[in-house]
Structures are given as structure tokens and as C-alpha cells.
Coordinates of N, CA and C in Angstrom, one line a residue:
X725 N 25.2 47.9 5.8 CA 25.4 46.7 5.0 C 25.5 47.2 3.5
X726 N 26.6 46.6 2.8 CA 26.5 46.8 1.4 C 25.8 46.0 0.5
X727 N 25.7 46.3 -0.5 CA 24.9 45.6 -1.3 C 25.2 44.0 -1.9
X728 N 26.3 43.9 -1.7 CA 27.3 43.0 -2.0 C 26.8 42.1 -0.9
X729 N 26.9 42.8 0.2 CA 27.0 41.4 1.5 C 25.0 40.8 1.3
X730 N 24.7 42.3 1.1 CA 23.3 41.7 1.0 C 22.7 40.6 -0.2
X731 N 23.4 40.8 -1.4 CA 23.3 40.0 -1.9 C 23.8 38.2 -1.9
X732 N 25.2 38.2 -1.2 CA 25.6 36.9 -0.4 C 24.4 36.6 0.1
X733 N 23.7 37.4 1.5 CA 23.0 36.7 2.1 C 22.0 36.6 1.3
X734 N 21.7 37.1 0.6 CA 20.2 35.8 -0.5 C 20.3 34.8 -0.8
X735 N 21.9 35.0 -1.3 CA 22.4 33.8 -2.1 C 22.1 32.9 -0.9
X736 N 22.3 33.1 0.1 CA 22.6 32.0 1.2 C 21.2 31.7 1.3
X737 N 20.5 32.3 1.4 CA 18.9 32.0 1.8 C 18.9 31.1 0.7
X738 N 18.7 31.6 -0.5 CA 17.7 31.0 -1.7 C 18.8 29.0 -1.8
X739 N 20.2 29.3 -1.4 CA 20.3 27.7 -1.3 C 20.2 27.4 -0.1
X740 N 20.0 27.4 0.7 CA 19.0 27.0 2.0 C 17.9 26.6 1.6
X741 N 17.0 27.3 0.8 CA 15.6 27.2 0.8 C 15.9 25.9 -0.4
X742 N 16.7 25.9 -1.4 CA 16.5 25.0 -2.3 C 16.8 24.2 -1.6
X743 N 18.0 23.7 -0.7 CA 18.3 22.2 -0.2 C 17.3 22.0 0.7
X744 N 16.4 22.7 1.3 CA 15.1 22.2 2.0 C 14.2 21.5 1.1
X745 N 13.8 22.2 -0.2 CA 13.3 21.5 -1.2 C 13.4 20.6 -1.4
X746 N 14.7 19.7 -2.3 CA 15.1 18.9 -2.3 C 15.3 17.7 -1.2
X747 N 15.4 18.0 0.2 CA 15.3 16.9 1.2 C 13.7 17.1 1.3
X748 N 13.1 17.7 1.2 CA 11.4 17.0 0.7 C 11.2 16.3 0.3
X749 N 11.3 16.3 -1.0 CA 11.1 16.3 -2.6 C 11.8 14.6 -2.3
X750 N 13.1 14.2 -2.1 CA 13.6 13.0 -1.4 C 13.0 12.2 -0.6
X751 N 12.3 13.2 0.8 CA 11.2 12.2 2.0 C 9.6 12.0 1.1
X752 N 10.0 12.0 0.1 CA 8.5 12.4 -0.7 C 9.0 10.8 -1.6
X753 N 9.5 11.0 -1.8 CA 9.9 9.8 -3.2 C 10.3 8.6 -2.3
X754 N 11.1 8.9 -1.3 CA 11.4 7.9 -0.6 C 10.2 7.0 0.8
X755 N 9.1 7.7 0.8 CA 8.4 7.2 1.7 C 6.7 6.8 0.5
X756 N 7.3 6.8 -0.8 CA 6.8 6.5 -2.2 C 7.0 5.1 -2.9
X757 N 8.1 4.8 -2.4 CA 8.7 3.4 -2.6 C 7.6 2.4 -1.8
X758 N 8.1 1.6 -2.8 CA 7.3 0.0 -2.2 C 7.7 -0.6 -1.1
X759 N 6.9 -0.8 0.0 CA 7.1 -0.8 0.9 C 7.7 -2.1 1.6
X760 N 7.5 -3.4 0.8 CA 7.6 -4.6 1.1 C 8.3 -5.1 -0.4
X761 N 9.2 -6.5 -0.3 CA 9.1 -7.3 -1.5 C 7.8 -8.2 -1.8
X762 N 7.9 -8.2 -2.8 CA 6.8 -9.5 -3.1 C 5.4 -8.4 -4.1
X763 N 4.5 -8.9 -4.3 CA 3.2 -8.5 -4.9 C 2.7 -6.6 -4.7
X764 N 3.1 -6.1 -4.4 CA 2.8 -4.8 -3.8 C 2.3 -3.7 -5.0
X765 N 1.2 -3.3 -4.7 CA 0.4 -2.2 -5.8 C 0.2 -0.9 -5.0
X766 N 0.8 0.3 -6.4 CA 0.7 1.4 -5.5 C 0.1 2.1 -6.3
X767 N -1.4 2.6 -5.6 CA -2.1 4.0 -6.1 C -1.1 4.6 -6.9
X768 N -1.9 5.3 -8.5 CA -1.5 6.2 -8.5 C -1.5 7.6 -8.1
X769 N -0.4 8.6 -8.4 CA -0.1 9.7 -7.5 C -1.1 10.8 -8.8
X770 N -2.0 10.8 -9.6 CA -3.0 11.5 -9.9 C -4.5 11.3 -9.4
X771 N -4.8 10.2 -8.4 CA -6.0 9.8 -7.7 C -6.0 10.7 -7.0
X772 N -7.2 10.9 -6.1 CA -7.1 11.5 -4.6 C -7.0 11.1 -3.6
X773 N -6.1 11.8 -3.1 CA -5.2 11.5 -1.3 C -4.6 10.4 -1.9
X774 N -3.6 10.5 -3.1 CA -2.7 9.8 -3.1 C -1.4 10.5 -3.7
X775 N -1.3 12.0 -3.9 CA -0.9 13.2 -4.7 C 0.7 13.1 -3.8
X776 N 0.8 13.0 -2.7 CA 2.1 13.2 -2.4 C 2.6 11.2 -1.9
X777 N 1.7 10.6 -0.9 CA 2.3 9.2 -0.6 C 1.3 8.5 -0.9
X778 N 1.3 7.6 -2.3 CA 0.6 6.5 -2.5 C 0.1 5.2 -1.9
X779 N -1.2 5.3 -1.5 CA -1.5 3.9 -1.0 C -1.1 2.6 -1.5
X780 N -0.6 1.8 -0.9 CA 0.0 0.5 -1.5 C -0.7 -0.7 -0.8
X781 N -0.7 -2.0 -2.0 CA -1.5 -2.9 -0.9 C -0.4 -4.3 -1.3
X782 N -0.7 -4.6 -0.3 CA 0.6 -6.0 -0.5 C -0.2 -7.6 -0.7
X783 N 0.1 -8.3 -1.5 CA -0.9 -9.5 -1.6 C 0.1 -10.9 -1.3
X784 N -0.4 -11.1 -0.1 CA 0.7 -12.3 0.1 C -0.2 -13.4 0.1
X785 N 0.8 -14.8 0.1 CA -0.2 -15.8 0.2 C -1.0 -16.1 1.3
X786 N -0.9 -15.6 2.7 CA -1.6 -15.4 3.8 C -2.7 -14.2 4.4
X787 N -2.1 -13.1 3.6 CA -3.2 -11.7 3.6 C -2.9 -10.4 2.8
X788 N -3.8 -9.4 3.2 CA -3.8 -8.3 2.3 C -3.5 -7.5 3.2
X789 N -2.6 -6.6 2.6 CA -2.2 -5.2 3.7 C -2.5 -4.1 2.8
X790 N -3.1 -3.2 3.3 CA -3.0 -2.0 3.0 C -2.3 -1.1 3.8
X791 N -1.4 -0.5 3.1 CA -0.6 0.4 3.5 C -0.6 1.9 3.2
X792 N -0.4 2.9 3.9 CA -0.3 4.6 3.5 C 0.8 5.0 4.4
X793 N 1.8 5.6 3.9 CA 2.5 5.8 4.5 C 2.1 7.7 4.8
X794 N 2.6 8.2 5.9 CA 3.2 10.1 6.1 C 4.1 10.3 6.3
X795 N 3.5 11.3 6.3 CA 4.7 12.5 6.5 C 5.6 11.4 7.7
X796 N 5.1 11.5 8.8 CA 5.4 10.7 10.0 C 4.9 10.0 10.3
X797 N 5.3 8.6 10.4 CA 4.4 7.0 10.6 C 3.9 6.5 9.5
X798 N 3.2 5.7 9.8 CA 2.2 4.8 8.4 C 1.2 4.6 9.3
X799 N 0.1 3.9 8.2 CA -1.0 3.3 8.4 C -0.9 2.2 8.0
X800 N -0.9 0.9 8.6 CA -1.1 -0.3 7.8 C -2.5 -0.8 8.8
X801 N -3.1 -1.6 7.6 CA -4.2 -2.8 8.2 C -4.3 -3.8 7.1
X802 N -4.1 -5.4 8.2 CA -4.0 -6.9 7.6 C -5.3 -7.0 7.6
X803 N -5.5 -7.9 6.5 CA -6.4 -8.8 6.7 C -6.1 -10.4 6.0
X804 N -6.2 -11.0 7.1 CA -6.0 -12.8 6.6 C -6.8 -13.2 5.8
X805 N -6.6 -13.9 4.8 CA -6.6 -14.7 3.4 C -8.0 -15.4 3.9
X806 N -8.2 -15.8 5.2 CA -9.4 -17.1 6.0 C -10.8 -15.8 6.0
X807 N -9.9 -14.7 6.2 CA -11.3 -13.2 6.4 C -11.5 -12.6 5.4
X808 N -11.3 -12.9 4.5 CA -11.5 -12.2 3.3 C -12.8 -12.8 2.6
X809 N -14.3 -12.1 2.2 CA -15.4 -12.2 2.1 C -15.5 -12.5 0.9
X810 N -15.1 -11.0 0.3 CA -15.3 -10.7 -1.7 C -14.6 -9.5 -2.0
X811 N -14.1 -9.8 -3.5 CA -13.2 -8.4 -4.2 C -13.6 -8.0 -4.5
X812 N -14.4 -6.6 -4.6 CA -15.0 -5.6 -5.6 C -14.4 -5.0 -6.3
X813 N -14.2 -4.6 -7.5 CA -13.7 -3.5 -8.4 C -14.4 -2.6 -8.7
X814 N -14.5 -1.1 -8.7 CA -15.4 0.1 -8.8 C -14.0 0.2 -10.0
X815 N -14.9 0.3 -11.5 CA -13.6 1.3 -12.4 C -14.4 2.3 -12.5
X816 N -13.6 3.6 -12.8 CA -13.5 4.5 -13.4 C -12.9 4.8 -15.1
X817 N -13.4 6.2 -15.4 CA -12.7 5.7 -16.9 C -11.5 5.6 -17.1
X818 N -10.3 6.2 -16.2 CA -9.2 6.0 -16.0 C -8.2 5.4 -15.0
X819 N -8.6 5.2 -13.9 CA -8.6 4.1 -12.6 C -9.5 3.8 -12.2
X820 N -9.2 2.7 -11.4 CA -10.0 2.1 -10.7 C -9.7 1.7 -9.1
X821 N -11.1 1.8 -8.2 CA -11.1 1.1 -6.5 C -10.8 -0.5 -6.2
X822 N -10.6 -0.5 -5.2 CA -10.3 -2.2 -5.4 C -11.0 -2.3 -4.0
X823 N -12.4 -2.9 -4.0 CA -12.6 -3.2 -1.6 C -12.7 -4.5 -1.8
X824 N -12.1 -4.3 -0.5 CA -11.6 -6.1 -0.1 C -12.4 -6.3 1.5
X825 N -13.7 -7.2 1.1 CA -14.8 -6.8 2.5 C -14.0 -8.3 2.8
X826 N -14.4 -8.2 4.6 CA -14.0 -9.0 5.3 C -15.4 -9.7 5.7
X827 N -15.2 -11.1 6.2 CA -15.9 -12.2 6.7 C -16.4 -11.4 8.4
X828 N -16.1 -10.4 8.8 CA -16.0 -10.1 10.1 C -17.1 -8.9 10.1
X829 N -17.6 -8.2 9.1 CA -18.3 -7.8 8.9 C -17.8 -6.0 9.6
X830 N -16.4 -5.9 9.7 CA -16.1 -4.5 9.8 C -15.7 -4.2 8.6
X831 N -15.4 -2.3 8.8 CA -15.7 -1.9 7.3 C -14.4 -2.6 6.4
X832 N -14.8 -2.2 4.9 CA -13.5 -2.7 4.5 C -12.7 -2.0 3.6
X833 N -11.3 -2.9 3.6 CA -10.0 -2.2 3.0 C -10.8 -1.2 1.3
X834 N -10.5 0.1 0.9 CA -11.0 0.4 0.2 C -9.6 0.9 -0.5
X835 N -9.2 0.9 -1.8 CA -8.1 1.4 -2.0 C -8.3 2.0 -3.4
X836 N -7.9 3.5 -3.3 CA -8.7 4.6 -4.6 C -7.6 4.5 -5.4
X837 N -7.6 4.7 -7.1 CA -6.7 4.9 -7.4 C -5.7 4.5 -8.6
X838 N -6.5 3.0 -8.5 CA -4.9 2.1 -8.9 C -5.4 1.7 -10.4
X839 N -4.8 1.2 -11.2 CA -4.6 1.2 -12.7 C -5.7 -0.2 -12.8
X840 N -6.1 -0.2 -13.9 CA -7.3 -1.3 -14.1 C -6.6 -2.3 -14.2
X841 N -5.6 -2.8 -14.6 CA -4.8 -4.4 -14.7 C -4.3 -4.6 -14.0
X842 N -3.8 -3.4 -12.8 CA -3.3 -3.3 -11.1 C -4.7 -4.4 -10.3
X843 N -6.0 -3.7 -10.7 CA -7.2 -3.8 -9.7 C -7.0 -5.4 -10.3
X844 N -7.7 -6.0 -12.0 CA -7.7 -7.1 -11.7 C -6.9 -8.1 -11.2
X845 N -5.4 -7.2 -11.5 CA -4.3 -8.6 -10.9 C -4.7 -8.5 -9.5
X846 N -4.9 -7.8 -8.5 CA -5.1 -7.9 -6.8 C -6.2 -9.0 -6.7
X847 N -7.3 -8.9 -7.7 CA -8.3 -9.4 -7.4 C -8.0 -11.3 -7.4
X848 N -7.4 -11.5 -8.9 CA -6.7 -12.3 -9.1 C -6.1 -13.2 -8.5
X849 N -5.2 -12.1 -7.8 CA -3.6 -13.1 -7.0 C -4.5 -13.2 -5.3
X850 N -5.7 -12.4 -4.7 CA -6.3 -12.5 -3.8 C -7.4 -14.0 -4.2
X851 N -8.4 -14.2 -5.3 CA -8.7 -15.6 -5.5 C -7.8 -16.8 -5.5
X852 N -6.6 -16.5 -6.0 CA -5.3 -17.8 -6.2 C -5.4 -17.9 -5.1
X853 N -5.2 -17.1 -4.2 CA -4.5 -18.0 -2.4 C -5.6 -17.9 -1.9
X854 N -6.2 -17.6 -2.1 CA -7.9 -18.2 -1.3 C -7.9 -19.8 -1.6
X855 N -7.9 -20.1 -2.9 CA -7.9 -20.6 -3.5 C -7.5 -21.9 -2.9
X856 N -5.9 -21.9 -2.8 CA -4.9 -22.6 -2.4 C -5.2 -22.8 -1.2
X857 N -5.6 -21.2 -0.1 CA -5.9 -22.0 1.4 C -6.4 -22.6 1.4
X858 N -7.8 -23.0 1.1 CA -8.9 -23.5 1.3 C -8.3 -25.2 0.8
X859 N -7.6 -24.9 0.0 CA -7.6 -26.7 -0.5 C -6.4 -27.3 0.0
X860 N -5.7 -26.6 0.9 CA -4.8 -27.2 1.7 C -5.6 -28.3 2.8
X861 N -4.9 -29.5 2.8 CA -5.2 -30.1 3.5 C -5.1 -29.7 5.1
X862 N -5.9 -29.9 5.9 CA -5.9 -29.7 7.5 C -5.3 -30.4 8.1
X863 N -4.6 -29.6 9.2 CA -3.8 -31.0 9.8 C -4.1 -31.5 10.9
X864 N -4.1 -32.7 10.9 CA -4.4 -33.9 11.6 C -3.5 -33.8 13.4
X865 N -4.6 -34.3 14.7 CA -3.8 -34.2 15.5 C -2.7 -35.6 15.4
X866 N -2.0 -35.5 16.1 CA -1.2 -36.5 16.3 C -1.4 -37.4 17.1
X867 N -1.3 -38.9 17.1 CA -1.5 -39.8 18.4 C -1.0 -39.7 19.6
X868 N -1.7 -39.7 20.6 CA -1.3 -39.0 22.0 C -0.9 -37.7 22.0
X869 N -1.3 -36.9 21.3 CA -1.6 -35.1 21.5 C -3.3 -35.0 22.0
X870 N -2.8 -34.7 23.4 CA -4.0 -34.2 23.8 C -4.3 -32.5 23.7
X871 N -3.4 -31.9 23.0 CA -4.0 -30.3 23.4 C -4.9 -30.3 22.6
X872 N -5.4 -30.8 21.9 CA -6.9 -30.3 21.2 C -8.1 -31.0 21.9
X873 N -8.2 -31.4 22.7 CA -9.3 -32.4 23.3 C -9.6 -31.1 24.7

């Protein structure tokens, strides 16, 4: 082999190896995105175990999701707006935790990470629809509906 061919073949390696990089660097940013529309907070990526896929939590007016996405699959866990106990904020001097204990008394959503105006808005927009459930009126059976009897 000449020196020539041997140096093609690097060349061929070294962009091989870079377009591997870059389709990472891609499943990296793209499994980084917000997962949902609507209310969604994402860890930042200088917390820990949030360095390559940020934990995200979604706040709808029915529940809280915590989300983590990998390499391959995700992690999600709901919790309904009716099971939700109390918000805690733990800050730090630079971020802050947000746990969201449940009424059910298993452990709860803990999420490291997220920006201190992140934590209170979660806390926030998680009192509003508590808020709002609770003061929704209940609904009434109907006359001659026997399925609740």
C-alpha cells in the first residue's frame, strides 16, 4: 500500500468517525427537546444526571409528568392534580429541586436541577389547578340514572 492510498483511508475513517459524531450530537439535542406542548420545564444540562438528556416535567391542568428521556425509551410518571399532597422547593445557590409528594403516600416525583423561577412557576401553575379542581363544581347524577346507586 502506498502512502497516498493510506492516507485516503484515514481520510475515510476520520469522516466516518465525524459523521458518527454528529448523528449523536443530533440524538442528543433531539431527544433534549420538549417533549409535549403546553407548560413543560426542562432541568438544566449543568445539574446532575441531567448532562446529556434533561429531565422535564409537564404541568397540565389535570397532572404532573415527569419525564427523562434515553438513549433508548423514556421514563415518564403521572401524577393527577386530585393526588398531589404538597410542592417542596429545595434551592441551591444556583438551581434548584422541585418534589411533588403525592396523597398516596408513594415516593415522590423529585426533579434536580431546574432554574429558581422554573421551580416557583411549577409550584405556582401546580396550586392554580389544584386550585381550580377543587372548586369545580361536582356533577350531579341525573334523574333516572341509576349507575351510581
Amino acid at each position: 500500500m502506498t502512502a497516498d492510498a493510506g492516507l485516503v483511508i484515514g481520510e475515510w475513517i476520520l469522516a466516518g468517525l465525524a459523521a458518527v459524531g454528529v448523528l449523536v450530537l443530533l440524538w442528543i439535542w433531539r431527544k433534549g427537546r420538549p417533549f409535549s406542548e403546553g407548560d413543560v420545564f426542562r432541568a438544566s444540562r449543568w445539574s446532575s444526571g441531567n448532562h446529556l438528556f434533561p429531565t422535564q416535567v409537564l404541568i397540565t391542568a389535570s397532572s404532573v409528568v415527569h419525564y427523562t428521556p434515553g438513549w433508548i425509551g423514556k421514563r415518564e410518571e403521572t401524577i393527577h392534580m386530585a393526588h398531589i399532597a404538597s410542592v417542596k422547593i429545595e434551592t441551591g445557590a444556583l438551581l434548584s429541586d422541585v418534589l411533588v409528594e403525592t396523597s398516596g403516600g408513594s415516593d415522590p416525583i423529585v426533579c434536580h436541577g431546574h432554574r429558581k423561577r422554573d421551580a416557583t412557576r411549577m409550584k405556582a401553575l401546580i396550586e392554580q389547578y389544584q386550585t381550580a379542581y377543587y372548586r369545580a363544581p361536582t356533577p350531579r347524577p341525573v334523574a333516572g340514572d341509576t349507575s351510581s346507586r
